Amino acid sequence: MPHATPLIATLVAGICLAFTAGLVAHRFRLPPIAGYLLAGVIIGPFTPGFVADQNLANELAEIGVILLMFGVGLHFSLKDLLSVRAIAIPGAIGQIAVATVFGLLLALAMGWSAGSGFVFGLSLSVASTVVLLRALQERRMVETEKGRIAVGWLIVEDLVMVLTLVLLPPLAGVLGGTAQTANVDPELTRALGIGAVWTAVGVTALKVSAFIALMLIVGRKVIPMILHYVAHTGSRELFRLAVLAIALGVAYGSAKLFGVSFALGAFFAGMVLAESQLSQQAARETLPLRDAFAVLFFVSVGMLFNPVNLIERPLAIFATIVTIVFIKSAAAYLIVKAFGYPRTIALTIAASLAQVGEFSFILVVLGVGLDLLPPVAQDLIVAGALFSILVNPLLFLAVDHYGTKLDTAPTTSEPAGDEDMAPPPDEPAQDVPEPTTLTDHAVVVGYGRVGKRIVEQLRAAGIPLLVIEERAGVAEELRDGGTEAIGEPAGSRGVLAQANIAAARWFVTALPDAFAAGTLIEQARAANGAINIVARANSQAGADHLRQFGANHIVLAKEELAAAMADRLLAGDGQKGHRPDHGAQGELDLAQPSST
């Protein structure tokens, strides 16, 4: 068997070089994405040395897009999607129109036809799924209002691009290219008597509507049922395989049967599964593969870049970058502000959309194939994508810094009648909620099986408490039951301050991920040096990690389980078991066997 197959070579070269370059970028305080893109340039066809298979790299990257959108769907309910339709639909369409007009003007300035400019402008108007979602997830913003608007905006853009990809072949002749109507049934066109273009529009609308209806009516019952059945087998391997089969199978089936993009199909698969109690476990199982294949997406983008274009077409590349990074973001900012949202949200949406990605490449390649675009258009799109993806994390850092100033600025300093900080009509008066009035209380992070038992014990003991749970629906149920709760990820900016961590007595994290819990513990310890911190760990390494960040008491799951079993065994013989302590003594001991 040969050991130098193109698939293995592409995987090994892409991941190893991405790791090395990403580590170097991190060392110089640059976004790791810069290293991933550089790795793609190194193994691309325009630089000397090893050349990876571009087609294989693109297909591997598509898997990352599928898993990423599936994970977002797991944390994004239909209610959240519908709640932002009033801004997402007109906002996305308006921003696409503005970017398309500027792309058309740029194309005309380069001597292209109006049809070429229209297609070029469309390719500049759509943002990258991977870049946007990675930025939101790194800041734990997917489930915030800003994140919901950005994701909803992205879905509308995807739907517009799906429609464009279907309509472009039959419209190519009108726009000055070579028309292709092979995908439109001539018999259906003659029967309807409305022409190939409108037939294609109608068929596409029916297919997309049928897919959405199938997922919302049938999928939301069948998919959770399958996953629950597999979970009852007790096999984690089968459960992980079931999650991947659902994500990849629905994405592929939606593209082949309904003409919907892989990303959109995977998103709906995750969204219908979000109603299941196993959604969080499903998200954890896809996380490692999602991160690995998402990195390959950036590597595949880097492989498309030809450095010679920087010398041969500097002005055209500069104008393309300005349109992507500044014109698009300015249009998005003004649209969001026009709907009455505060500047912090408008700036976040603007930064989210100041880049291009996978749909842009697909559209420009199709345009070149239909003789609508000159080959140089692909070089401009790739250069614009490369630069915009590189600077996008920096834009988010700037927004984070500026947004903090906006959030902390006193509103009394604004002149009367200034509505820059005015909230939208249906939103509360302030973008950042006031901290809780609780003091000397317990802050519990996570309301899963472990967190729920902890909260029950604290309630029984009469201890005042506040729960931080990223599932907004669960947090709302807790509030309805009389327990204060915050429905956002604990790592989101301002959440610990909202929980009044500085005046709390205990901080309890029920998160199974020691890495995420360690970050929260570090923040809690920095805000309150005297607070007692209790955490859980699944291994000794995890316990050491949590203790390093300041946890007082660590419940090691395996040792607690063994101690509980020994207690039951010895109790049967009339003996009293002894429970070991795995951390420093704290005033609150939550190390009960039932809580692990």
Tab-separated table of N, CA and C in Angstrom, residues 450-544:
chain	number	residue	atom	x	y	z
A	450	VAL	N	-25.261	17.781	37.083
A	450	VAL	CA	-24.516	18.064	38.313
A	450	VAL	C	-24.962	19.385	38.911
A	451	GLY	N	-25.025	20.421	38.079
A	451	GLY	CA	-25.409	21.734	38.573
A	451	GLY	C	-26.793	21.746	39.187
A	452	LYS	N	-27.704	20.983	38.598
A	452	LYS	CA	-29.072	20.940	39.125
A	452	LYS	C	-29.095	20.382	40.543
A	453	ARG	N	-28.316	19.319	40.812
A	453	ARG	CA	-28.276	18.739	42.162
A	453	ARG	C	-27.638	19.712	43.154
A	454	ILE	N	-26.623	20.438	42.703
A	454	ILE	CA	-25.986	21.418	43.586
A	454	ILE	C	-26.984	22.507	43.978
A	455	VAL	N	-27.713	23.012	42.994
A	455	VAL	CA	-28.689	24.067	43.256
A	455	VAL	C	-29.770	23.572	44.221
A	456	GLU	N	-30.218	22.331	44.039
A	456	GLU	CA	-31.238	21.779	44.934
A	456	GLU	C	-30.730	21.733	46.371
A	457	GLN	N	-29.460	21.335	46.572
A	457	GLN	CA	-28.910	21.258	47.920
A	457	GLN	C	-28.743	22.644	48.536
A	458	LEU	N	-28.345	23.616	47.713
A	458	LEU	CA	-28.192	24.975	48.227
A	458	LEU	C	-29.547	25.559	48.618
A	459	ARG	N	-30.549	25.292	47.811
A	459	ARG	CA	-31.900	25.757	48.144
A	459	ARG	C	-32.367	25.151	49.472
A	460	ALA	N	-32.141	23.841	49.615
A	460	ALA	CA	-32.573	23.159	50.841
A	460	ALA	C	-31.864	23.719	52.069
A	461	ALA	N	-30.622	24.167	51.868
A	461	ALA	CA	-29.855	24.729	52.985
A	461	ALA	C	-30.185	26.195	53.225
A	462	GLY	N	-31.025	26.789	52.376
A	462	GLY	CA	-31.409	28.188	52.546
A	462	GLY	C	-30.326	29.173	52.169
A	463	ILE	N	-29.391	28.748	51.327
A	463	ILE	CA	-28.296	29.626	50.915
A	463	ILE	C	-28.734	30.452	49.705
A	464	PRO	N	-28.598	31.763	49.739
A	464	PRO	CA	-28.939	32.580	48.566
A	464	PRO	C	-28.011	32.238	47.404
A	465	LEU	N	-28.558	32.151	46.208
A	465	LEU	CA	-27.743	31.711	45.077
A	465	LEU	C	-28.181	32.365	43.783
A	466	LEU	N	-27.274	32.326	42.823
A	466	LEU	CA	-27.527	32.806	41.460
A	466	LEU	C	-26.907	31.805	40.510
A	467	VAL	N	-27.645	31.442	39.458
A	467	VAL	CA	-27.185	30.443	38.490
A	467	VAL	C	-26.828	31.141	37.181
A	468	ILE	N	-25.684	30.772	36.620
A	468	ILE	CA	-25.293	31.232	35.287
A	468	ILE	C	-25.405	30.037	34.347
A	469	GLU	N	-26.325	30.095	33.404
A	469	GLU	CA	-26.589	28.981	32.488
A	469	GLU	C	-26.714	29.542	31.068
A	470	GLU	N	-25.878	29.022	30.144
A	470	GLU	CA	-25.843	29.587	28.796
A	470	GLU	C	-27.121	29.339	28.002
A	471	ARG	N	-27.916	28.337	28.372
A	471	ARG	CA	-29.187	28.106	27.691
A	471	ARG	C	-30.223	29.088	28.229
A	472	ALA	N	-30.583	30.049	27.394
A	472	ALA	CA	-31.463	31.127	27.834
A	472	ALA	C	-32.817	30.601	28.298
A	473	GLY	N	-33.336	29.570	27.632
A	473	GLY	CA	-34.622	29.008	28.016
A	473	GLY	C	-34.594	28.402	29.405
A	474	VAL	N	-33.505	27.699	29.743
A	474	VAL	CA	-33.372	27.095	31.079
A	474	VAL	C	-33.258	28.186	32.138
A	475	ALA	N	-32.494	29.238	31.816
A	475	ALA	CA	-32.352	30.339	32.767
A	475	ALA	C	-33.699	31.011	33.025
A	476	GLU	N	-34.501	31.136	31.990
A	476	GLU	CA	-35.829	31.741	32.157
A	476	GLU	C	-36.716	30.879	33.050
A	477	GLU	N	-36.623	29.553	32.898
A	477	GLU	CA	-37.386	28.652	33.759
A	477	GLU	C	-36.946	28.776	35.220
A	478	LEU	N	-35.647	28.933	35.431
A	478	LEU	CA	-35.157	29.111	36.800
A	478	LEU	C	-35.706	30.393	37.408
A	479	ARG	N	-35.710	31.459	36.621
A	479	ARG	CA	-36.244	32.729	37.131
A	479	ARG	C	-37.733	32.611	37.451
A	480	ASP	N	-38.452	31.890	36.591
A	480	ASP	CA	-39.878	31.684	36.862
A	480	ASP	C	-40.091	30.907	38.156
A	481	GLY	N	-39.120	30.046	38.506
A	481	GLY	CA	-39.224	29.272	39.736
A	481	GLY	C	-38.706	29.986	40.961
A	482	GLY	N	-38.287	31.244	40.803
A	482	GLY	CA	-37.854	32.031	41.946
A	482	GLY	C	-36.363	32.058	42.179
A	483	THR	N	-35.563	31.480	41.276
A	483	THR	CA	-34.109	31.478	41.420
A	483	THR	C	-33.505	32.487	40.459
A	484	GLU	N	-32.672	33.366	40.958
A	484	GLU	CA	-32.023	34.325	40.064
A	484	GLU	C	-31.106	33.583	39.100
A	485	ALA	N	-31.148	33.956	37.834
A	485	ALA	CA	-30.347	33.267	36.821
A	485	ALA	C	-29.990	34.232	35.708
A	486	ILE	N	-28.827	33.989	35.103
A	486	ILE	CA	-28.350	34.768	33.955
A	486	ILE	C	-28.269	33.822	32.768
A	487	GLY	N	-28.955	34.135	31.703
A	487	GLY	CA	-29.012	33.254	30.538
A	487	GLY	C	-27.975	33.555	29.497
A	488	GLU	N	-26.705	33.582	29.873
A	488	GLU	CA	-25.600	33.821	28.942
A	488	GLU	C	-24.406	32.959	29.349
A	489	PRO	N	-23.469	32.698	28.413
A	489	PRO	CA	-22.251	31.986	28.804
A	489	PRO	C	-21.504	32.751	29.885
A	490	ALA	N	-20.954	32.035	30.851
A	490	ALA	CA	-20.294	32.687	31.985
A	490	ALA	C	-19.075	33.490	31.557
A	491	GLY	N	-18.471	33.109	30.424
A	491	GLY	CA	-17.288	33.817	29.964
A	491	GLY	C	-17.577	35.086	29.203
A	492	SER	N	-18.842	35.381	28.918
A	492	SER	CA	-19.186	36.607	28.197
A	492	SER	C	-18.838	37.827	29.047
A	493	ARG	N	-18.484	38.888	28.340
A	493	ARG	CA	-18.072	40.103	29.030
A	493	ARG	C	-19.190	40.644	29.917
A	494	GLY	N	-18.859	40.884	31.186
A	494	GLY	CA	-19.793	41.499	32.112
A	494	GLY	C	-20.674	40.542	32.882
A	495	VAL	N	-20.646	39.229	32.553
A	495	VAL	CA	-21.560	38.292	33.208
A	495	VAL	C	-21.187	38.085	34.676
A	496	LEU	N	-19.902	37.896	34.965
A	496	LEU	CA	-19.501	37.704	36.360
A	496	LEU	C	-19.760	38.962	37.186
A	497	ALA	N	-19.585	40.116	36.571
A	497	ALA	CA	-19.897	41.358	37.278
A	497	ALA	C	-21.392	41.455	37.536
A	498	GLN	N	-22.195	40.998	36.574
A	498	GLN	CA	-23.642	41.003	36.752
A	498	GLN	C	-24.060	40.076	37.892
A	499	ALA	N	-23.290	38.998	38.096
A	499	ALA	CA	-23.563	38.067	39.196
A	499	ALA	C	-23.049	38.590	40.531
A	500	ASN	N	-22.475	39.821	40.533
A	500	ASN	CA	-21.929	40.450	41.748
A	500	ASN	C	-20.913	39.532	42.415
A	501	ILE	N	-19.966	39.050	41.607
A	501	ILE	CA	-18.992	38.094	42.098
A	501	ILE	C	-18.125	38.703	43.204
A	502	ALA	N	-17.966	40.010	43.196
A	502	ALA	CA	-17.133	40.671	44.199
A	502	ALA	C	-17.728	40.554	45.593
A	503	ALA	N	-19.057	40.407	45.691
A	503	ALA	CA	-19.712	40.307	47.003
A	503	ALA	C	-20.183	38.889	47.301
A	504	ALA	N	-19.835	37.933	46.443
A	504	ALA	CA	-20.289	36.552	46.637
A	504	ALA	C	-19.409	35.828	47.659
A	505	ARG	N	-19.957	34.785	48.256
A	505	ARG	CA	-19.201	33.987	49.236
A	505	ARG	C	-18.633	32.724	48.608
A	506	TRP	N	-19.378	32.148	47.652
A	506	TRP	CA	-18.931	30.925	47.001
A	506	TRP	C	-19.053	31.053	45.488
A	507	PHE	N	-18.156	30.418	44.787
A	507	PHE	CA	-18.233	30.307	43.327
A	507	PHE	C	-18.107	28.827	42.986
A	508	VAL	N	-19.164	28.266	42.386
A	508	VAL	CA	-19.222	26.836	42.104
A	508	VAL	C	-19.340	26.637	40.604
A	509	THR	N	-18.389	25.950	40.001
A	509	THR	CA	-18.477	25.650	38.578
A	509	THR	C	-18.729	24.163	38.394
A	510	ALA	N	-19.853	23.847	37.741
A	510	ALA	CA	-20.208	22.453	37.459
A	510	ALA	C	-19.839	22.061	36.050
A	511	LEU	N	-19.011	22.864	35.392
A	511	LEU	CA	-18.619	22.574	34.011
A	511	LEU	C	-17.667	21.377	33.971
A	512	PRO	N	-17.866	20.436	33.041
A	512	PRO	CA	-16.966	19.288	32.952
A	512	PRO	C	-15.640	19.625	32.268
A	513	ASP	N	-15.607	20.725	31.525
A	513	ASP	CA	-14.407	21.125	30.784
A	513	ASP	C	-13.488	21.906	31.718
A	514	ALA	N	-12.363	21.301	32.089
A	514	ALA	CA	-11.447	21.951	33.026
A	514	ALA	C	-10.822	23.201	32.429
A	515	PHE	N	-10.602	23.210	31.119
A	515	PHE	CA	-9.987	24.378	30.471
A	515	PHE	C	-10.899	25.597	30.602
A	516	ALA	N	-12.189	25.418	30.251
A	516	ALA	CA	-13.140	26.522	30.344
A	516	ALA	C	-13.351	26.940	31.797
A	517	ALA	N	-13.433	25.948	32.691
A	517	ALA	CA	-13.640	26.257	34.107
A	517	ALA	C	-12.450	27.003	34.685
A	518	GLY	N	-11.235	26.653	34.263
A	518	GLY	CA	-10.047	27.323	34.770
A	518	GLY	C	-10.040	28.808	34.465
A	519	THR	N	-10.474	29.163	33.255
A	519	THR	CA	-10.541	30.570	32.881
A	519	THR	C	-11.523	31.334	33.765
A	520	LEU	N	-12.682	30.719	34.029
A	520	LEU	CA	-13.685	31.363	34.872
A	520	LEU	C	-13.197	31.501	36.312
A	521	ILE	N	-12.531	30.464	36.802
A	521	ILE	CA	-12.001	30.499	38.167
A	521	ILE	C	-10.974	31.621	38.318
A	522	GLU	N	-10.132	31.765	37.301
A	522	GLU	CA	-9.124	32.828	37.336
A	522	GLU	C	-9.794	34.207	37.406
A	523	GLN	N	-10.863	34.400	36.623
A	523	GLN	CA	-11.568	35.682	36.631
A	523	GLN	C	-12.268	35.916	37.972
A	524	ALA	N	-12.875	34.856	38.513
A	524	ALA	CA	-13.567	34.995	39.799
A	524	ALA	C	-12.574	35.312	40.921
A	525	ARG	N	-11.422	34.654	40.906
A	525	ARG	CA	-10.411	34.894	41.938
A	525	ARG	C	-9.853	36.310	41.833
A	526	ALA	N	-9.696	36.802	40.594
A	526	ALA	CA	-9.186	38.166	40.420
A	526	ALA	C	-10.183	39.201	40.924
A	527	ALA	N	-11.485	38.900	40.784
A	527	ALA	CA	-12.512	39.849	41.214
A	527	ALA	C	-12.787	39.774	42.705
A	528	ASN	N	-12.501	38.634	43.320
A	528	ASN	CA	-12.794	38.445	44.744
A	528	ASN	C	-11.773	37.471	45.326
A	529	GLY	N	-10.748	38.021	45.945
A	529	GLY	CA	-9.673	37.176	46.456
A	529	GLY	C	-10.076	36.286	47.610
A	530	ALA	N	-11.178	36.623	48.326
A	530	ALA	CA	-11.586	35.852	49.497
A	530	ALA	C	-12.666	34.816	49.183
A	531	ILE	N	-13.106	34.736	47.938
A	531	ILE	CA	-14.213	33.846	47.609
A	531	ILE	C	-13.779	32.388	47.680
A	532	ASN	N	-14.678	31.502	48.110
A	532	ASN	CA	-14.423	30.062	48.147
A	532	ASN	C	-14.884	29.454	46.835
A	533	ILE	N	-13.992	28.764	46.162
A	533	ILE	CA	-14.270	28.245	44.822
A	533	ILE	C	-14.282	26.719	44.854
A	534	VAL	N	-15.376	26.142	44.379
A	534	VAL	CA	-15.539	24.695	44.297
A	534	VAL	C	-15.697	24.331	42.829
A	535	ALA	N	-14.961	23.310	42.378
A	535	ALA	CA	-15.000	22.914	40.970
A	535	ALA	C	-14.977	21.405	40.862
A	536	ARG	N	-15.326	20.909	39.682
A	536	ARG	CA	-15.285	19.474	39.413
A	536	ARG	C	-14.220	19.192	38.367
A	537	ALA	N	-13.671	17.978	38.408
A	537	ALA	CA	-12.655	17.562	37.438
A	537	ALA	C	-12.853	16.095	37.114
A	538	ASN	N	-12.491	15.726	35.909
A	538	ASN	CA	-12.621	14.333	35.486
A	538	ASN	C	-11.299	13.577	35.519
A	539	SER	N	-10.211	14.271	35.824
A	539	SER	CA	-8.898	13.621	35.881
A	539	SER	C	-8.017	14.397	36.844
A	540	GLN	N	-6.909	13.778	37.237
A	540	GLN	CA	-5.977	14.435	38.138
A	540	GLN	C	-5.331	15.630	37.461
A	541	ALA	N	-5.068	15.497	36.151
A	541	ALA	CA	-4.497	16.630	35.412
A	541	ALA	C	-5.454	17.814	35.410
A	542	GLY	N	-6.755	17.518	35.229
A	542	GLY	CA	-7.748	18.585	35.280
A	542	GLY	C	-7.814	19.222	36.653
A	543	ALA	N	-7.714	18.406	37.706
A	543	ALA	CA	-7.734	18.932	39.072
A	543	ALA	C	-6.535	19.841	39.325
A	544	ASP	N	-5.353	19.417	38.852
A	544	ASP	CA	-4.148	20.243	39.011
A	544	ASP	C	-4.303	21.576	38.273
